[in-house]
Amino acid sequence: MTDLSLDIHTHATAGMAEMTYLKAVEAGADIIDTAISPFAGGTSQPATESTLVALSDLGYTTTVDQEKTAAIADYFGPIRDRFRKSGGLNPRVKDVQPKSLLYQVPGGMLSNLLVQLKNQGNQDKYQAVLEEVPRVRADLGYPPLVTPLSQMVGTQALMNVLTHQRYKMIPNEIKDYVRGKYGRPPVPIAPEMQHKIIGDEKVITTRPADLLQPGLPAFKTGAQPYAHSLEDVLTYGLFPEVGRDFLGRREDKFYDVPVEKVSVSLAPTTD
């Protein structure tokens, strides 16, 4: 047993999230992730308000005020409508997609896929890309579809469909995965697929992190003189440019404004 809280997170894409959450609560889950109703459902999470009512009626105690959640929903409803009207919110992300269970596409990955297809004017390729995802996943040794691997598999599937030739274009992240830089695949990648992606390069068989040089000393140096804690150093290490700007402006809002020394001499005046 542990004193740690158990938090369950899922998406409503396949239409099973509410059932999943109920069984999780019955099994002892402490926290479930939901979304306020204007932005709930589909690739998001089940609605907070509905979940609260259901759990309360079943005798469970929650710490969320139902009146406040209703007010929050009223506030965000018009904002959702505005995004729908402008096209910023694709209505397809709100659809129930039972076939996602067959295509093994998680909600967050599905949202990214829709955005990519829309930006490229290829929304008609949506179904073809969905069908390609499990094939790519099988080719790559069945990596778990969680960030960043889900985005990597989705991008490769998208490229395979749009180029009309499988693995004609291969992102560097996929190559690094096959090289072993993301760890060992759950299932060995077929030799012919490995050769197609990285040629005759050798695959890392050791723990990838053991090949990295210690980064903390360099982070500490790069974050100076604005870092005052380990958290500041890690902020810089994760996001060097943005992190340094954040830390610098916290100390001095003009920290990155160039300073020039100007010599000024006054000419003598004559009456």
Tab-separated table of C-alpha atoms in Angstrom:
chain	number	residue	atom	x	y	z
A	1	MET	CA	0.000	0.000	0.000
A	2	THR	CA	1.030	3.612	-0.501
A	3	ASP	CA	-0.020	7.024	0.732
A	4	LEU	CA	0.213	8.426	-2.785
A	5	SER	CA	-3.038	9.515	-4.419
A	6	LEU	CA	-4.098	7.600	-7.521
A	7	ASP	CA	-5.129	9.895	-10.398
A	8	ILE	CA	-6.907	8.419	-13.435
A	9	HIS	CA	-6.746	10.276	-16.752
A	10	THR	CA	-8.535	9.286	-19.937
A	11	HIS	CA	-10.272	10.806	-22.948
A	12	ALA	CA	-13.885	10.492	-24.045
A	13	THR	CA	-12.974	9.724	-27.647
A	14	ALA	CA	-14.229	6.135	-27.709
A	15	GLY	CA	-17.343	6.797	-25.622
A	16	MET	CA	-16.105	4.696	-22.713
A	17	ALA	CA	-14.591	7.312	-20.410
A	18	GLU	CA	-17.543	7.638	-18.046
A	19	MET	CA	-17.674	3.866	-17.535
A	20	THR	CA	-13.924	3.778	-17.058
A	21	TYR	CA	-14.063	6.494	-14.417
A	22	LEU	CA	-16.900	4.858	-12.520
A	23	LYS	CA	-15.093	1.529	-12.327
A	24	ALA	CA	-11.890	3.341	-11.332
A	25	VAL	CA	-13.693	5.130	-8.487
A	26	GLU	CA	-15.267	1.870	-7.372
A	27	ALA	CA	-11.778	0.345	-7.336
A	28	GLY	CA	-10.469	3.126	-5.083
A	29	ALA	CA	-9.149	5.877	-7.363
A	30	ASP	CA	-8.676	9.177	-5.519
A	31	ILE	CA	-8.760	11.601	-8.454
A	32	ILE	CA	-10.303	11.542	-11.917
A	33	ASP	CA	-9.583	14.165	-14.567
A	34	THR	CA	-12.606	15.887	-16.101
A	35	ALA	CA	-13.294	18.969	-18.215
A	36	ILE	CA	-15.851	21.723	-17.823
A	37	SER	CA	-18.827	20.877	-20.055
A	38	PRO	CA	-18.284	23.431	-22.878
A	39	PHE	CA	-14.941	21.772	-23.593
A	40	ALA	CA	-15.784	18.207	-22.550
A	41	GLY	CA	-16.412	15.084	-24.593
A	42	GLY	CA	-14.699	13.730	-27.676
A	43	THR	CA	-10.932	14.034	-27.452
A	44	SER	CA	-11.328	15.887	-24.161
A	45	GLN	CA	-12.494	14.392	-20.859
A	46	PRO	CA	-15.999	13.671	-19.507
A	47	ALA	CA	-17.934	16.690	-18.243
A	48	THR	CA	-17.141	17.766	-14.695
A	49	GLU	CA	-20.725	18.699	-13.838
A	50	SER	CA	-22.264	15.414	-15.010
A	51	THR	CA	-19.598	13.393	-13.240
A	52	LEU	CA	-20.193	15.279	-9.987
A	53	VAL	CA	-23.932	14.617	-10.083
A	54	ALA	CA	-23.456	10.933	-10.885
A	55	LEU	CA	-20.922	10.360	-8.118
A	56	SER	CA	-22.962	12.317	-5.576
A	57	ASP	CA	-26.086	10.299	-6.391
A	58	LEU	CA	-24.065	7.117	-5.906
A	59	GLY	CA	-23.031	8.236	-2.432
A	60	TYR	CA	-19.496	9.413	-3.117
A	61	THR	CA	-18.167	12.586	-1.513
A	62	THR	CA	-16.404	15.155	-3.674
A	63	THR	CA	-14.739	18.452	-2.839
A	64	VAL	CA	-16.038	20.365	-5.867
A	65	ASP	CA	-18.810	22.954	-5.592
A	66	GLN	CA	-21.482	22.149	-8.191
A	67	GLU	CA	-22.826	25.709	-8.244
A	68	LYS	CA	-19.374	27.062	-9.020
A	69	THR	CA	-18.825	24.555	-11.820
A	70	ALA	CA	-22.157	25.596	-13.323
A	71	ALA	CA	-21.057	29.236	-13.248
A	72	ILE	CA	-17.744	28.321	-14.883
A	73	ALA	CA	-19.598	26.447	-17.624
A	74	ASP	CA	-21.857	29.448	-18.243
A	75	TYR	CA	-18.780	31.658	-18.605
A	76	PHE	CA	-16.952	29.400	-21.049
A	77	GLY	CA	-19.988	28.458	-23.157
A	78	PRO	CA	-19.896	31.631	-25.300
A	79	ILE	CA	-16.112	31.343	-25.627
A	80	ARG	CA	-16.515	27.827	-27.002
A	81	ASP	CA	-19.154	29.092	-29.435
A	82	ARG	CA	-16.809	31.829	-30.619
A	83	PHE	CA	-14.046	29.326	-31.313
A	84	ARG	CA	-16.482	27.080	-33.163
A	85	LYS	CA	-17.626	29.951	-35.352
A	86	SER	CA	-14.077	31.065	-36.147
A	87	GLY	CA	-12.938	27.535	-36.953
A	88	GLY	CA	-10.509	27.416	-34.057
A	89	LEU	CA	-12.389	24.470	-32.565
A	90	ASN	CA	-12.803	21.618	-35.016
A	91	PRO	CA	-16.236	20.050	-34.377
A	92	ARG	CA	-14.841	16.611	-35.188
A	93	VAL	CA	-12.857	16.564	-31.961
A	94	LYS	CA	-16.179	16.415	-30.110
A	95	ASP	CA	-17.380	13.334	-31.981
A	96	VAL	CA	-17.503	9.907	-30.383
A	97	GLN	CA	-15.040	7.703	-32.270
A	98	PRO	CA	-15.553	4.031	-31.293
A	99	LYS	CA	-13.108	2.978	-34.006
A	100	SER	CA	-10.325	4.633	-32.025
A	101	LEU	CA	-10.301	1.376	-30.059
A	102	LEU	CA	-9.388	-0.406	-33.283
A	103	TYR	CA	-6.947	2.233	-34.523
A	104	GLN	CA	-5.377	2.636	-31.066
A	105	VAL	CA	-5.381	6.425	-31.381
A	106	PRO	CA	-5.539	8.279	-28.038
A	107	GLY	CA	-7.542	11.486	-27.761
A	108	GLY	CA	-4.628	13.914	-27.640
A	109	MET	CA	-3.056	12.276	-30.668
A	110	LEU	CA	-6.355	12.496	-32.551
A	111	SER	CA	-6.601	16.235	-31.874
A	112	ASN	CA	-3.077	16.805	-33.204
A	113	LEU	CA	-3.825	14.718	-36.271
A	114	LEU	CA	-6.912	16.754	-37.117
A	115	VAL	CA	-4.957	19.999	-36.791
A	116	GLN	CA	-2.148	18.706	-39.022
A	117	LEU	CA	-4.574	17.580	-41.717
A	118	LYS	CA	-6.512	20.839	-41.605
A	119	ASN	CA	-3.366	22.967	-41.860
A	120	GLN	CA	-2.271	21.005	-44.920
A	121	GLY	CA	-5.693	20.966	-46.558
A	122	ASN	CA	-5.868	17.174	-46.402
A	123	GLN	CA	-8.843	16.550	-44.137
A	124	ASP	CA	-10.129	14.004	-46.652
A	125	LYS	CA	-7.154	11.780	-45.713
A	126	TYR	CA	-8.336	11.467	-42.111
A	127	GLN	CA	-9.640	7.904	-42.379
A	128	ALA	CA	-6.608	6.705	-44.329
A	129	VAL	CA	-4.236	8.086	-41.692
A	130	LEU	CA	-6.232	6.453	-38.896
A	131	GLU	CA	-5.940	3.105	-40.648
A	132	GLU	CA	-2.200	3.622	-41.151
A	133	VAL	CA	-1.482	4.306	-37.464
A	134	PRO	CA	-1.715	0.676	-36.226
A	135	ARG	CA	0.395	-0.472	-39.181
A	136	VAL	CA	3.152	1.998	-38.298
A	137	ARG	CA	2.915	1.007	-34.666
A	138	ALA	CA	3.376	-2.646	-35.600
A	139	ASP	CA	6.351	-1.756	-37.826
A	140	LEU	CA	8.006	0.020	-34.888
A	141	GLY	CA	7.604	-2.778	-32.365
A	142	TYR	CA	4.363	-1.591	-30.746
A	143	PRO	CA	5.586	1.482	-28.845
A	144	PRO	CA	3.105	2.734	-26.217
A	145	LEU	CA	1.063	5.561	-27.699
A	146	VAL	CA	1.871	8.192	-25.110
A	147	THR	CA	3.676	11.495	-25.604
A	148	PRO	CA	6.010	11.817	-27.448
A	149	LEU	CA	5.693	8.413	-29.119
A	150	SER	CA	2.040	8.911	-30.041
A	151	GLN	CA	2.851	12.103	-31.942
A	152	MET	CA	5.812	10.416	-33.612
A	153	VAL	CA	3.754	7.450	-34.794
A	154	GLY	CA	0.941	9.755	-35.934
A	155	THR	CA	3.330	11.969	-37.894
A	156	GLN	CA	4.900	8.963	-39.615
A	157	ALA	CA	1.458	7.617	-40.519
A	158	LEU	CA	0.531	11.036	-41.905
A	159	MET	CA	3.692	11.171	-44.035
A	160	ASN	CA	3.125	7.649	-45.324
A	161	VAL	CA	-0.353	8.587	-46.526
A	162	LEU	CA	0.441	12.019	-47.952
A	163	THR	CA	3.523	10.859	-49.895
A	164	HIS	CA	1.701	7.764	-51.221
A	165	GLN	CA	4.787	5.741	-50.307
A	166	ARG	CA	5.432	4.233	-46.911
A	167	TYR	CA	8.575	5.572	-45.214
A	168	LYS	CA	9.584	7.748	-48.141
A	169	MET	CA	9.934	10.515	-45.568
A	170	ILE	CA	11.062	9.636	-42.045
A	171	PRO	CA	11.300	12.178	-39.197
A	172	ASN	CA	14.546	12.263	-37.219
A	173	GLU	CA	12.619	11.329	-34.079
A	174	ILE	CA	11.539	8.042	-35.673
A	175	LYS	CA	15.125	7.356	-36.717
A	176	ASP	CA	16.326	8.004	-33.167
A	177	TYR	CA	13.641	5.680	-31.841
A	178	VAL	CA	14.800	2.891	-34.152
A	179	ARG	CA	18.416	3.644	-33.178
A	180	GLY	CA	17.399	2.837	-29.608
A	181	LYS	CA	17.582	6.343	-28.189
A	182	TYR	CA	14.099	6.014	-26.699
A	183	GLY	CA	14.845	2.647	-25.141
A	184	ARG	CA	14.110	-0.872	-26.277
A	185	PRO	CA	10.841	-1.426	-28.199
A	186	PRO	CA	8.342	-3.791	-26.553
A	187	VAL	CA	8.683	-6.069	-29.597
A	188	PRO	CA	11.869	-6.311	-31.704
A	189	ILE	CA	11.696	-4.319	-34.936
A	190	ALA	CA	11.998	-6.502	-38.031
A	191	PRO	CA	15.505	-6.283	-39.574
A	192	GLU	CA	14.160	-5.179	-42.960
A	193	MET	CA	12.178	-2.348	-41.345
A	194	GLN	CA	15.183	-1.319	-39.280
A	195	HIS	CA	17.330	-1.194	-42.427
A	196	LYS	CA	14.695	0.825	-44.280
A	197	ILE	CA	14.718	3.477	-41.562
A	198	ILE	CA	18.369	3.724	-40.455
A	199	GLY	CA	20.278	1.668	-43.003
A	200	ASP	CA	23.314	-0.125	-41.588
A	201	GLU	CA	23.606	2.021	-38.461
A	202	LYS	CA	24.093	0.164	-35.214
A	203	VAL	CA	21.318	0.116	-32.650
A	204	ILE	CA	22.024	1.173	-29.074
A	205	THR	CA	21.760	-1.823	-26.774
A	206	THR	CA	22.668	-0.071	-23.523
A	207	ARG	CA	20.566	2.314	-21.474
A	208	PRO	CA	20.361	5.466	-23.673
A	209	ALA	CA	20.740	7.845	-20.736
A	210	ASP	CA	24.120	6.289	-19.923
A	211	LEU	CA	25.470	7.757	-23.162
A	212	LEU	CA	24.596	11.326	-22.218
A	213	GLN	CA	27.081	13.717	-20.691
A	214	PRO	CA	26.033	15.250	-17.342
A	215	GLY	CA	24.010	18.334	-18.191
A	216	LEU	CA	23.437	19.947	-14.811
A	217	PRO	CA	26.832	21.727	-14.570
A	218	ALA	CA	26.279	23.369	-17.964
A	219	PHE	CA	22.733	24.329	-17.001
A	220	LYS	CA	23.992	25.970	-13.808
A	221	THR	CA	26.528	27.982	-15.777
A	222	GLY	CA	24.083	29.000	-18.487
A	223	ALA	CA	21.408	30.080	-16.022
A	224	GLN	CA	23.682	32.490	-14.185
A	225	PRO	CA	23.397	35.098	-12.833
A	226	TYR	CA	19.620	34.783	-12.700
A	227	ALA	CA	19.108	31.330	-11.169
A	228	HIS	CA	18.604	31.248	-7.410
A	229	SER	CA	17.394	27.671	-6.978
A	230	LEU	CA	17.588	24.233	-8.546
A	231	GLU	CA	14.112	24.841	-9.959
A	232	ASP	CA	15.448	27.904	-11.800
A	233	VAL	CA	18.342	25.854	-13.182
A	234	LEU	CA	15.986	23.138	-14.414
A	235	THR	CA	13.721	25.759	-15.987
A	236	TYR	CA	16.694	26.981	-17.993
A	237	GLY	CA	17.799	23.425	-18.805
A	238	LEU	CA	14.412	22.448	-20.201
A	239	PHE	CA	13.740	25.696	-22.060
A	240	PRO	CA	17.081	27.486	-22.573
A	241	GLU	CA	15.908	30.539	-24.512
A	242	VAL	CA	12.483	31.028	-22.968
A	243	GLY	CA	13.749	30.031	-19.536
A	244	ARG	CA	16.620	32.501	-19.577
A	245	ASP	CA	14.301	35.302	-20.692
A	246	PHE	CA	11.858	34.439	-17.921
A	247	LEU	CA	14.554	34.342	-15.249
A	248	GLY	CA	16.261	37.465	-16.558
A	249	ARG	CA	13.132	39.583	-16.714
A	250	ARG	CA	12.182	38.418	-13.250
A	251	GLU	CA	15.309	40.197	-12.027
A	252	ASP	CA	15.322	43.125	-14.413
A	253	LYS	CA	12.669	43.795	-17.046
A	254	PHE	CA	15.322	45.504	-19.164
A	255	TYR	CA	17.895	42.731	-18.720
A	256	ASP	CA	18.210	42.005	-22.447
A	257	VAL	CA	18.168	45.602	-23.652
A	258	PRO	CA	21.597	46.448	-25.122
A	259	VAL	CA	23.503	49.018	-23.125
A	260	GLU	CA	25.886	51.341	-24.863
A	261	LYS	CA	28.294	53.701	-23.210
A	262	VAL	CA	28.102	57.155	-24.713
A	263	SER	CA	30.652	59.848	-24.067
A	264	VAL	CA	29.198	63.302	-23.827
A	265	SER	CA	31.272	66.450	-23.787
A	266	LEU	CA	29.944	69.928	-23.459
A	267	ALA	CA	31.367	72.537	-25.754
A	268	PRO	CA	32.424	75.726	-24.000
A	269	THR	CA	29.987	78.538	-24.419
A	270	THR	CA	30.905	82.094	-25.220
A	271	ASP	CA	28.927	85.132	-24.278
